[in-house]
mmCIF file of N, CA and C in Angstrom:
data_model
loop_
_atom_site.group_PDB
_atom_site.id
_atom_site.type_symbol
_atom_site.label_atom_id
_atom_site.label_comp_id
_atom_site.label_asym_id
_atom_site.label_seq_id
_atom_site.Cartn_x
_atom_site.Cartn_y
_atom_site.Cartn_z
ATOM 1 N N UNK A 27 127.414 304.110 30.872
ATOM 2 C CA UNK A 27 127.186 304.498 29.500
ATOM 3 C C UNK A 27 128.097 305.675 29.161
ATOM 4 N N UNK A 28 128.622 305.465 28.146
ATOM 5 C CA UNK A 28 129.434 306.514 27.112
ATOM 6 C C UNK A 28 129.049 307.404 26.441
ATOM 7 N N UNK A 29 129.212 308.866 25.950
ATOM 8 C CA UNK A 29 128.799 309.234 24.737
ATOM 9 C C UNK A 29 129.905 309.915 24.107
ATOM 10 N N UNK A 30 129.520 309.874 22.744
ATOM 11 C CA UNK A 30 131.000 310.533 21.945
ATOM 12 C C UNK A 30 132.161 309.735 21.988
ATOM 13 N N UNK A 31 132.020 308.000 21.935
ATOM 14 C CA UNK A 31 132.791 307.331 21.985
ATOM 15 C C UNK A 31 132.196 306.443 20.759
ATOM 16 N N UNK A 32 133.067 306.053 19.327
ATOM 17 C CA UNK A 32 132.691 305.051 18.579
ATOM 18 C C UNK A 32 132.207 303.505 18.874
ATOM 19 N N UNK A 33 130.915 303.725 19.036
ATOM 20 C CA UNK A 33 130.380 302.221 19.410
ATOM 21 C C UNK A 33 131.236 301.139 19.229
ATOM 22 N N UNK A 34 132.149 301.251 17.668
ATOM 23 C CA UNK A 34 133.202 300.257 17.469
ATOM 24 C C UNK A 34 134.179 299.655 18.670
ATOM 25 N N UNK A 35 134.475 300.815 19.143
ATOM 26 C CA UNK A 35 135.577 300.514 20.689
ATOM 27 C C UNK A 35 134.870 300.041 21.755
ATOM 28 N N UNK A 36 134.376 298.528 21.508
ATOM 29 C CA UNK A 36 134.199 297.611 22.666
ATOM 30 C C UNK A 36 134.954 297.821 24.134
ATOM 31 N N UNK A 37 134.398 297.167 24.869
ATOM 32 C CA UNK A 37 135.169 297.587 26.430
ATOM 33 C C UNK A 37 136.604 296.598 25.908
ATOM 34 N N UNK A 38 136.882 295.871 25.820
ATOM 35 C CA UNK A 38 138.085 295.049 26.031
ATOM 36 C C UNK A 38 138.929 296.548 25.310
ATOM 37 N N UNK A 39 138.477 297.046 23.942
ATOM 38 C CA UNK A 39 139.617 297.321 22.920
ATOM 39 C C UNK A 39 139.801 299.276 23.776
ATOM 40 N N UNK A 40 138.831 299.416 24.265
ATOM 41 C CA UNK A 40 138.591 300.784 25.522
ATOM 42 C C UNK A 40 139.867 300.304 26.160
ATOM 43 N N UNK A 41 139.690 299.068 27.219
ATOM 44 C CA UNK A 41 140.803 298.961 28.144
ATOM 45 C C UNK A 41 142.087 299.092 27.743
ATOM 46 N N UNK A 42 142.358 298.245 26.692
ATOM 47 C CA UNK A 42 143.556 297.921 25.917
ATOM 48 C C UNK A 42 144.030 299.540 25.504
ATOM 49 N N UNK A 43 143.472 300.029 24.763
ATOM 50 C CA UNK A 43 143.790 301.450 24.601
ATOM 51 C C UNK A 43 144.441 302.727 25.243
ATOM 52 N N UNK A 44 143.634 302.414 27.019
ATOM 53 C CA UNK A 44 143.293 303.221 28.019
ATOM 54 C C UNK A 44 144.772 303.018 28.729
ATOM 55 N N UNK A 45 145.045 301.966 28.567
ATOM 56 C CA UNK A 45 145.884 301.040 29.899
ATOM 57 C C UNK A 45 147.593 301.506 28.691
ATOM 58 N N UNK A 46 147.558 301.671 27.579
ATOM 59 C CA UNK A 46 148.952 301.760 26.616
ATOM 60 C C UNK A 46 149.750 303.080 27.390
ATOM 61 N N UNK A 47 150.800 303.122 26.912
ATOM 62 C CA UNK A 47 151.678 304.587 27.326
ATOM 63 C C UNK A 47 152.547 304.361 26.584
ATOM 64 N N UNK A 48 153.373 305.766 26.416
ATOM 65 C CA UNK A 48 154.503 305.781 25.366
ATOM 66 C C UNK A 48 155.595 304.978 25.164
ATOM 67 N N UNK A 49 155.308 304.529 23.682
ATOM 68 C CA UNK A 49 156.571 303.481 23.215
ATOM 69 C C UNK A 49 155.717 301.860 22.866
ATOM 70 N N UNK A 50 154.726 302.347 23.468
ATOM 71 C CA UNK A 50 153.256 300.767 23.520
ATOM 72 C C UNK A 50 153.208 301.148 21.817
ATOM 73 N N UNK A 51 152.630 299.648 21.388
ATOM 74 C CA UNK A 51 151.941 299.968 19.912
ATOM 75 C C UNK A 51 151.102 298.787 20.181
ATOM 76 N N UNK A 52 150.059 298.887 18.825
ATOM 77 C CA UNK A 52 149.433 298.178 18.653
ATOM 78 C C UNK A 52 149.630 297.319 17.176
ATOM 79 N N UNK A 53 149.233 296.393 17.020
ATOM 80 C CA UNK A 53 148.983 295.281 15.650
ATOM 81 C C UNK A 53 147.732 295.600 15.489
ATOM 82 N N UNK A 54 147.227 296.015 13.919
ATOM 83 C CA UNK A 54 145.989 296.638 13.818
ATOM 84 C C UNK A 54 145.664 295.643 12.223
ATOM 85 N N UNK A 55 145.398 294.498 11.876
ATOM 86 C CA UNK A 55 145.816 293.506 10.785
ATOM 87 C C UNK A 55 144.095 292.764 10.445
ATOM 88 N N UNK A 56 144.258 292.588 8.954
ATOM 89 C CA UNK A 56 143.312 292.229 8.407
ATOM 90 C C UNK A 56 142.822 290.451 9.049
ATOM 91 N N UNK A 57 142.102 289.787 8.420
ATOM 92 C CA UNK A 57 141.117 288.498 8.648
ATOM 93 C C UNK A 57 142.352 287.254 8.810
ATOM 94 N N UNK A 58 143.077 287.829 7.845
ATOM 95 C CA UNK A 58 143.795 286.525 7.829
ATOM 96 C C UNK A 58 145.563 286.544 8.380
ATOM 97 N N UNK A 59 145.835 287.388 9.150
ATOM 98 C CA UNK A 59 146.416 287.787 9.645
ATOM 99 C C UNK A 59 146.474 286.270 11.095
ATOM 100 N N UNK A 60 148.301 285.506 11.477
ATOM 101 C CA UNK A 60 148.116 285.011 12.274
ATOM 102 C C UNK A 60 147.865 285.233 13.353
ATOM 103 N N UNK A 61 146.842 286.082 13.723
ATOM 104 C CA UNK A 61 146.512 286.779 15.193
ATOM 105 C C UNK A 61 146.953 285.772 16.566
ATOM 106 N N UNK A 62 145.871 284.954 16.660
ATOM 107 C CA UNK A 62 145.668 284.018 17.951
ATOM 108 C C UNK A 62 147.485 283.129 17.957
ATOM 109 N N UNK A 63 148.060 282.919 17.664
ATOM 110 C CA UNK A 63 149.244 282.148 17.417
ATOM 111 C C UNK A 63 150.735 283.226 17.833
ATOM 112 N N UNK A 64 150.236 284.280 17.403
ATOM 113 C CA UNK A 64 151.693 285.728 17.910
ATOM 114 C C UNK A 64 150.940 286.815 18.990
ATOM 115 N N UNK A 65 149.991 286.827 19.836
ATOM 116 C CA UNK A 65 149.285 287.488 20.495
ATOM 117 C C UNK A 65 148.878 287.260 21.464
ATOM 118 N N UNK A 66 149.467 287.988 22.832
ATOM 119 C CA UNK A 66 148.723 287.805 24.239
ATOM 120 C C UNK A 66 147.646 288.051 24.333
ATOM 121 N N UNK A 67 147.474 289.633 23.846
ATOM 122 C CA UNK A 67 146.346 290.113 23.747
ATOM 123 C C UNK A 67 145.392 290.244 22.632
ATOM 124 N N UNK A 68 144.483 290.274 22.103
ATOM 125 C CA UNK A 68 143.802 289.967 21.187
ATOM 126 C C UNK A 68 142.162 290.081 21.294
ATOM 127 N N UNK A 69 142.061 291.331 20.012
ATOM 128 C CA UNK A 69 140.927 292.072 20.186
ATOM 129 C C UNK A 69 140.192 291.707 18.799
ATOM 130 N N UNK A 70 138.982 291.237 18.554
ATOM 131 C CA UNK A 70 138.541 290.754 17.075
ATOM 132 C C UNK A 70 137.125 292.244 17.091
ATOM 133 N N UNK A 71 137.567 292.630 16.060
ATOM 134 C CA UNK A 71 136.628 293.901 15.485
ATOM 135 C C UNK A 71 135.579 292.986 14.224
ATOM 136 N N UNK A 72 134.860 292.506 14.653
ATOM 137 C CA UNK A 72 134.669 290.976 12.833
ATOM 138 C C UNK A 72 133.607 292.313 12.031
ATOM 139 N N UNK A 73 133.135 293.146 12.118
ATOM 140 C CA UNK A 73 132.384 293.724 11.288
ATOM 141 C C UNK A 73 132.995 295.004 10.704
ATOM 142 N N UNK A 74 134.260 295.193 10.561
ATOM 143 C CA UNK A 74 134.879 296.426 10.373
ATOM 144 C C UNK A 74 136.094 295.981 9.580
ATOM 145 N N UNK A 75 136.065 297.143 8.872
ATOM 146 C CA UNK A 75 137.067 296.765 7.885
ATOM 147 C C UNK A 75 138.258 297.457 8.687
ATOM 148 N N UNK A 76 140.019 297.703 7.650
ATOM 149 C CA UNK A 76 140.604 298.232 8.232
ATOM 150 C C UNK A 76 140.572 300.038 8.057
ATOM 151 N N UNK A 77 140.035 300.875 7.410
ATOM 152 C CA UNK A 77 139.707 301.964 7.423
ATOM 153 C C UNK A 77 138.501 302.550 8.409
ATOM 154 N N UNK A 78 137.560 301.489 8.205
ATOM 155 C CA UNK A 78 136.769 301.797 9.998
ATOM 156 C C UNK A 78 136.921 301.646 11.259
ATOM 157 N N UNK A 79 138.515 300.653 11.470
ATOM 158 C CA UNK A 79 139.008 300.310 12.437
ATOM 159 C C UNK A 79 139.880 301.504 13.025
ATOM 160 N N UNK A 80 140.501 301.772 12.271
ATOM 161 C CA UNK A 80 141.425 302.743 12.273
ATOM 162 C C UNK A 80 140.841 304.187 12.359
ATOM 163 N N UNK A 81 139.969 304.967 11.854
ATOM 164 C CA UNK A 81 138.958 305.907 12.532
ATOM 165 C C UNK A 81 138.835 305.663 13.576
ATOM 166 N N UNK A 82 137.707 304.471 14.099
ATOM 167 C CA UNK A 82 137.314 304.324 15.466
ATOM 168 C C UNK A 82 138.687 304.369 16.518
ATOM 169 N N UNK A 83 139.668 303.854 16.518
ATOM 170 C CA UNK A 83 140.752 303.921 17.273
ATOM 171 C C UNK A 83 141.371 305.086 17.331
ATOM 172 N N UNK A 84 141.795 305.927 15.608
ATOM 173 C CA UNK A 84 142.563 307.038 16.333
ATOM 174 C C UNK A 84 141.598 308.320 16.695
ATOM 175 N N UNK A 85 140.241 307.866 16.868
ATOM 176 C CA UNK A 85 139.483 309.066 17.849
ATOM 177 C C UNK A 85 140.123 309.257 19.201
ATOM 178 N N UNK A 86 140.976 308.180 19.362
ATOM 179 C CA UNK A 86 140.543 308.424 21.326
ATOM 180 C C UNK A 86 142.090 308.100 21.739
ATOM 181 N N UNK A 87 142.816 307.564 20.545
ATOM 182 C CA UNK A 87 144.237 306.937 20.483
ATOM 183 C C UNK A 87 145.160 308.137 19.750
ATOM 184 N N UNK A 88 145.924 308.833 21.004
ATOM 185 C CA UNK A 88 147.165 310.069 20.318
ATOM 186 C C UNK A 88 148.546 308.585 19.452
ATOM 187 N N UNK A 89 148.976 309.262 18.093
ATOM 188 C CA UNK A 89 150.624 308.791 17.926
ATOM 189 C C UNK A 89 151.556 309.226 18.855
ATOM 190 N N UNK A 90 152.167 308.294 18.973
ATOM 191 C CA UNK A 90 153.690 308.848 19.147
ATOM 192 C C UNK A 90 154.427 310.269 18.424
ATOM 193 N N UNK A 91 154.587 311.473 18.828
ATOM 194 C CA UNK A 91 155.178 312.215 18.212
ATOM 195 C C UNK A 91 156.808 312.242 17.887
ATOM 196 N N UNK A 92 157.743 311.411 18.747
ATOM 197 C CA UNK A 92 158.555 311.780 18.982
ATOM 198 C C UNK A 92 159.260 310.421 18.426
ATOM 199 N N UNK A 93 158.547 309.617 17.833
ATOM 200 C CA UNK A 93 159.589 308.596 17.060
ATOM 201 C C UNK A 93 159.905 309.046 15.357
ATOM 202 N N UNK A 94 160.199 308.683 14.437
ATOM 203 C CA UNK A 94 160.233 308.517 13.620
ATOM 204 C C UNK A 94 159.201 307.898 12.179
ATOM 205 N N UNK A 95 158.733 306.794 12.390
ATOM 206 C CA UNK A 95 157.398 306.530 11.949
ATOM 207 C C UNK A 95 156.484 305.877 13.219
ATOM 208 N N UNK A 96 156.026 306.487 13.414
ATOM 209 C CA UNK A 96 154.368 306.525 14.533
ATOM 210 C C UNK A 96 153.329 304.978 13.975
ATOM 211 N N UNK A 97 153.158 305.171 13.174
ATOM 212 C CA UNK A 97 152.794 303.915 11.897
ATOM 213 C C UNK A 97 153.520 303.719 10.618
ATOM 214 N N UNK A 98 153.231 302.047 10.653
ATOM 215 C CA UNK A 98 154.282 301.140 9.633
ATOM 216 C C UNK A 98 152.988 300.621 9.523
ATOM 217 N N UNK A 99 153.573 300.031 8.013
ATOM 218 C CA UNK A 99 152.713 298.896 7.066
ATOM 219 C C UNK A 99 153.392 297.786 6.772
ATOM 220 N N UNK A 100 152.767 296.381 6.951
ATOM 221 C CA UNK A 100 153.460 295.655 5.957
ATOM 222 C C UNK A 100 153.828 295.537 5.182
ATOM 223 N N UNK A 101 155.173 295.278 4.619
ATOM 224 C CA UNK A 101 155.504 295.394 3.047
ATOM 225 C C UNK A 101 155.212 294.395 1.979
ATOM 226 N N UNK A 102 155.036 294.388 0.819
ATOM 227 C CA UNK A 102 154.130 293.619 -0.156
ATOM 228 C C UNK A 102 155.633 292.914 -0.290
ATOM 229 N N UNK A 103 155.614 291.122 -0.378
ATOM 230 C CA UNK A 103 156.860 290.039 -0.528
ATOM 231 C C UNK A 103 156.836 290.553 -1.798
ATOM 232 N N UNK A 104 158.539 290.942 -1.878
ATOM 233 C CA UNK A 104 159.288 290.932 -3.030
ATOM 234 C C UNK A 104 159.624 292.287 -3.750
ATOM 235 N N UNK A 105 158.175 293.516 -3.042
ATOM 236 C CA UNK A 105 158.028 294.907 -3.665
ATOM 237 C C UNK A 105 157.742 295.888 -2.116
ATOM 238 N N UNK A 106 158.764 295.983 -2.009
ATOM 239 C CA UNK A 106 159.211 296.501 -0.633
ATOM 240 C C UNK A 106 158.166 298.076 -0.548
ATOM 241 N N UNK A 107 158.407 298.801 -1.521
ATOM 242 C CA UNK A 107 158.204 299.966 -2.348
ATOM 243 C C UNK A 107 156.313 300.352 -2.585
ATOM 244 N N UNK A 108 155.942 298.965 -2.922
ATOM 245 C CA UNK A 108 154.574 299.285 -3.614
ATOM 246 C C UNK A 108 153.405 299.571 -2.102
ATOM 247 N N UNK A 109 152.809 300.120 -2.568
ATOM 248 C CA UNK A 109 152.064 300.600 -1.894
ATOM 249 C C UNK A 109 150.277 300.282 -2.289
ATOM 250 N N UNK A 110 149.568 299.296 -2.495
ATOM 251 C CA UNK A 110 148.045 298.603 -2.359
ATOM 252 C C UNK A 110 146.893 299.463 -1.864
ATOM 253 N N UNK A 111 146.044 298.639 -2.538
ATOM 254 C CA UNK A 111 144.491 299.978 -2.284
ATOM 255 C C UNK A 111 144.573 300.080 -0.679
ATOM 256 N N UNK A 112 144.910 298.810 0.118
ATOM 257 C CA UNK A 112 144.747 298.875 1.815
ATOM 258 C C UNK A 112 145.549 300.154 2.348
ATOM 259 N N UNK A 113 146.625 299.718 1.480
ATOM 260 C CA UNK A 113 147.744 301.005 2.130
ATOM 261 C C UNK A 113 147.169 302.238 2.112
ATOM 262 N N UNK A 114 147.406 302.426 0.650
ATOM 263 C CA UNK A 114 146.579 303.893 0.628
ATOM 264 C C UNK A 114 144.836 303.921 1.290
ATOM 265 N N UNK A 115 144.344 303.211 1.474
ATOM 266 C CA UNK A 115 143.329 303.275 2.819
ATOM 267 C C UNK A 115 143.336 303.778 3.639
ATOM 268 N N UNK A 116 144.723 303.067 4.253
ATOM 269 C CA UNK A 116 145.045 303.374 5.822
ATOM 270 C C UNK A 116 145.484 304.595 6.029
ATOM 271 N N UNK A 117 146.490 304.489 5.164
ATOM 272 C CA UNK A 117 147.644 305.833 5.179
ATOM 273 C C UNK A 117 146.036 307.405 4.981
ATOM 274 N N UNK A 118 145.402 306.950 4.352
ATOM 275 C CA UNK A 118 143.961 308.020 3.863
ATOM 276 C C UNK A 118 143.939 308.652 5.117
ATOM 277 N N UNK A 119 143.326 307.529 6.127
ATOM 278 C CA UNK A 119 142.469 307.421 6.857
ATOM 279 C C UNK A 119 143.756 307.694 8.316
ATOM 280 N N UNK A 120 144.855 307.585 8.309
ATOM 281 C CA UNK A 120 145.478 308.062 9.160
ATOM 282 C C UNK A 120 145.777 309.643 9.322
ATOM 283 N N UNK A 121 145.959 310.229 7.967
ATOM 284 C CA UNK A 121 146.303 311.539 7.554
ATOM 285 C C UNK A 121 144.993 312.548 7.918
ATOM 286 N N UNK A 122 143.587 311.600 7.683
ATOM 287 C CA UNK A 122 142.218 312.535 7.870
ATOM 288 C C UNK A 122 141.863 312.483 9.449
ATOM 289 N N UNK A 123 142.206 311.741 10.050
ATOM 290 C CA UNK A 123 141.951 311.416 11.533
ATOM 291 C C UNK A 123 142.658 311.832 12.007
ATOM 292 N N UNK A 124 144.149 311.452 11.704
ATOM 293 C CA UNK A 124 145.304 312.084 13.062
ATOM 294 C C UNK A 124 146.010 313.195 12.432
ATOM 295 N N UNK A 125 145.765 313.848 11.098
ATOM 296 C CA UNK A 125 146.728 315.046 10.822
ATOM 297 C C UNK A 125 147.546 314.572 9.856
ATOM 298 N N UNK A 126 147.785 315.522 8.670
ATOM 299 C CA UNK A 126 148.739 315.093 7.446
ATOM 300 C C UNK A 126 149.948 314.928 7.634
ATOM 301 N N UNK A 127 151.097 315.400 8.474
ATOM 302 C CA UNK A 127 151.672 315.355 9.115
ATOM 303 C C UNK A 127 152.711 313.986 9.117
ATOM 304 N N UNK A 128 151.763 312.915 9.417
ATOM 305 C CA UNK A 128 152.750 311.685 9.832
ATOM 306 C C UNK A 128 153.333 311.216 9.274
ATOM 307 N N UNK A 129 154.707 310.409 9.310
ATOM 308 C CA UNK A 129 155.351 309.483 8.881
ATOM 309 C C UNK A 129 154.712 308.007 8.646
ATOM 310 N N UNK A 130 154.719 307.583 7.582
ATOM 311 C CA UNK A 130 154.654 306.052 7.829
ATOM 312 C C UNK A 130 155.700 305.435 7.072
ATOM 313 N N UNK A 131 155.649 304.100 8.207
ATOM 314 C CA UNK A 131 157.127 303.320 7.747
ATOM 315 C C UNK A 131 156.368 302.201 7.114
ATOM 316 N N UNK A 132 157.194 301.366 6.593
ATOM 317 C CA UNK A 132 157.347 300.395 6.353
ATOM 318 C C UNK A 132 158.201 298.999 7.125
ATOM 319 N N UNK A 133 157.606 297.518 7.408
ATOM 320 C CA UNK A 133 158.382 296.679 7.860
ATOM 321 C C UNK A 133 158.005 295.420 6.757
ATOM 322 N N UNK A 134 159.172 295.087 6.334
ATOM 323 C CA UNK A 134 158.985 293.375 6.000
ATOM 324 C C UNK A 134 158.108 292.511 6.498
ATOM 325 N N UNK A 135 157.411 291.430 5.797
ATOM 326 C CA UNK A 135 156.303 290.915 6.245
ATOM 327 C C UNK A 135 156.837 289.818 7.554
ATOM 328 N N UNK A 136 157.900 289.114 7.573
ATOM 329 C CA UNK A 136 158.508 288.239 8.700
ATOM 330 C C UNK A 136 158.750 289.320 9.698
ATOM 331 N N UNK A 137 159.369 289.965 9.549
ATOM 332 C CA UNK A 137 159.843 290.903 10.577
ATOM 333 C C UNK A 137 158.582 291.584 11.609
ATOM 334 N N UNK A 138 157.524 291.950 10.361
ATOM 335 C CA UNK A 138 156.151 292.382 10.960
ATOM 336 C C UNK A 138 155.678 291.305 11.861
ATOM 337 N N UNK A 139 155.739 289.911 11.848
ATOM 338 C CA UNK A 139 155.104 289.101 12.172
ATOM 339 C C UNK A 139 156.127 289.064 13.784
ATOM 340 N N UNK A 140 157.074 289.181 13.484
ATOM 341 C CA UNK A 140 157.946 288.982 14.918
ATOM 342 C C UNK A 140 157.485 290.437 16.021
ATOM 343 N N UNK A 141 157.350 291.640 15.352
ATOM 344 C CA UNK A 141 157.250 292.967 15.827
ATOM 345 C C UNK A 141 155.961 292.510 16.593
ATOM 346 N N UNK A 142 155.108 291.798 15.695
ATOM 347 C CA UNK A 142 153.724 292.032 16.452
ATOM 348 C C UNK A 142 153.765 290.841 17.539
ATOM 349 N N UNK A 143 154.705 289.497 17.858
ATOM 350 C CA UNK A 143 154.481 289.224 19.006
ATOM 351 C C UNK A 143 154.845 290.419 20.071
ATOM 352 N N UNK A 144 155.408 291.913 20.044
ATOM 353 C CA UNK A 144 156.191 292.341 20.870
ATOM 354 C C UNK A 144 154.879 292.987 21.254
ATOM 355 N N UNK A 145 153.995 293.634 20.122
ATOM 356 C CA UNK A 145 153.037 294.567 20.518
ATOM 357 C C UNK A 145 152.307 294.265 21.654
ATOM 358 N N UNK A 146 151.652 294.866 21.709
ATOM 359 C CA UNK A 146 150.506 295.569 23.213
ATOM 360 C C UNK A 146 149.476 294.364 22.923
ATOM 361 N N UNK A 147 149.045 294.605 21.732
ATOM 362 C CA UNK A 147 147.650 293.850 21.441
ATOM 363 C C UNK A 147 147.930 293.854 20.069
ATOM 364 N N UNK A 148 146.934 293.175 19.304
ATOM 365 C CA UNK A 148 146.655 292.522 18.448
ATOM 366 C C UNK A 148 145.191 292.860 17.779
ATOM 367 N N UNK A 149 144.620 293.634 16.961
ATOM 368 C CA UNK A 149 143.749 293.761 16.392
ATOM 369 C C UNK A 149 142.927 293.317 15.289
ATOM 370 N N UNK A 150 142.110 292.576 15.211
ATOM 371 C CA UNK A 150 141.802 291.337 13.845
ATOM 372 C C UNK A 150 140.222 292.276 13.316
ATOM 373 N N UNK A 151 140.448 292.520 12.178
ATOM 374 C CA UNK A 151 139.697 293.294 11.728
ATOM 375 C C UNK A 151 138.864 292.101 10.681
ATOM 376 N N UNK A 152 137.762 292.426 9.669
ATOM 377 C CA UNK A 152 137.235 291.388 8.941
ATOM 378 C C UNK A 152 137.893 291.984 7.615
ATOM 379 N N UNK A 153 138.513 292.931 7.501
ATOM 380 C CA UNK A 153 139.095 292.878 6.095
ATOM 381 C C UNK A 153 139.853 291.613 5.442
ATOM 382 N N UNK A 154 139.812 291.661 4.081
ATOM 383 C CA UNK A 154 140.378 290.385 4.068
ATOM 384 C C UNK A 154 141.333 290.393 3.106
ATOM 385 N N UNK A 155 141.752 291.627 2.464
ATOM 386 C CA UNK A 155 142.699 292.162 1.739
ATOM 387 C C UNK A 155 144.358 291.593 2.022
ATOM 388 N N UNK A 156 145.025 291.325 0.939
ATOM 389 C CA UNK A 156 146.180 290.888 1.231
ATOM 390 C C UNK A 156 147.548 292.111 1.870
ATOM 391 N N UNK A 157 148.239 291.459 2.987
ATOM 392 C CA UNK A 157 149.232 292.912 3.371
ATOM 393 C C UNK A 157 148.142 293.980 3.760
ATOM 394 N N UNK A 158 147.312 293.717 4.309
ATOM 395 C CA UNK A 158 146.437 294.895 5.283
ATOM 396 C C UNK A 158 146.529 294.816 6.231
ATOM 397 N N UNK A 159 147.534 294.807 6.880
ATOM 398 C CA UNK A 159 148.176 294.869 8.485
ATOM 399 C C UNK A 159 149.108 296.501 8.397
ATOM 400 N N UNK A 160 149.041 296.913 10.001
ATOM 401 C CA UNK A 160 150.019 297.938 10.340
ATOM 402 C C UNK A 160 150.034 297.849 12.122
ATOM 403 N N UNK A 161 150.674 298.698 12.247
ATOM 404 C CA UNK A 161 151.139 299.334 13.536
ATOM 405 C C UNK A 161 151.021 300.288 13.856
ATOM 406 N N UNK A 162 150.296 300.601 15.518
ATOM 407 C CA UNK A 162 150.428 302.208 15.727
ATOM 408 C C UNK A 162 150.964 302.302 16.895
#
């Protein structure tokens, strides 16, 4: 038994976490996101959106300091630029958890989809918001 650990972080998404080291990222992506199809690893959060996902993870999960953007978002097809209630969610909820501080990037939605076969794992959240995927 644990304490002071977000019930959210199941043992699989603990291990997955525990086991990363620098330069590792994760795919952290809404419901409809092709998870099972670009993913070795693959962690389903089904009762959490992506702003409760993302709390529970960066409790126990440091960024990268030393890259450039630490976290990226998918970019909306066609509006590279715009930025969606998810975004500003995440981006909220990254700035209140890990420090105002960070960079976030942006990747194209194909490109995102190729990045995340590279990732560590794969995170399937129940949000179901369109372009509510990122990377950490």
């Amino acid at each position: 038994m644990l304490i002071n650990i977000d019930p959210l972080l199941n043992p699989d998404l603990l291990s997955i976490l525990r086991s990363m080291g620098h330069g590792d990222y994760i795919t952290l992506c809404d419901a409809n996101f092709p998870a099972t199809t670009l993913g070795k690893r693959l962690v389903r959060i089904d009762g959490a959106d992506i702003k409760r996902a993302t709390k529970a993870i960066l409790s126990v999960f440091p960024l990268d300091s030393f890259i450039e953007y630490p976290v990226t978002r998918m970019e909306i097809d066609g509006k590279p630029y715009a930025i969606n209630d998810a975004h500003k969610e995440f981006i909220e909820t990254v700035k209140n958890t890990a420090g105002p501080n960070w960079k976030i990037g942006s990747i194209e939605r194909s490109e995102f989809y190729q990045k995340a076969k590279e990732s560590f794992a794969i995170i399937v959240t129940a949000d179901q918001r369109p372009y509510c995927c990122f990377m950490m």
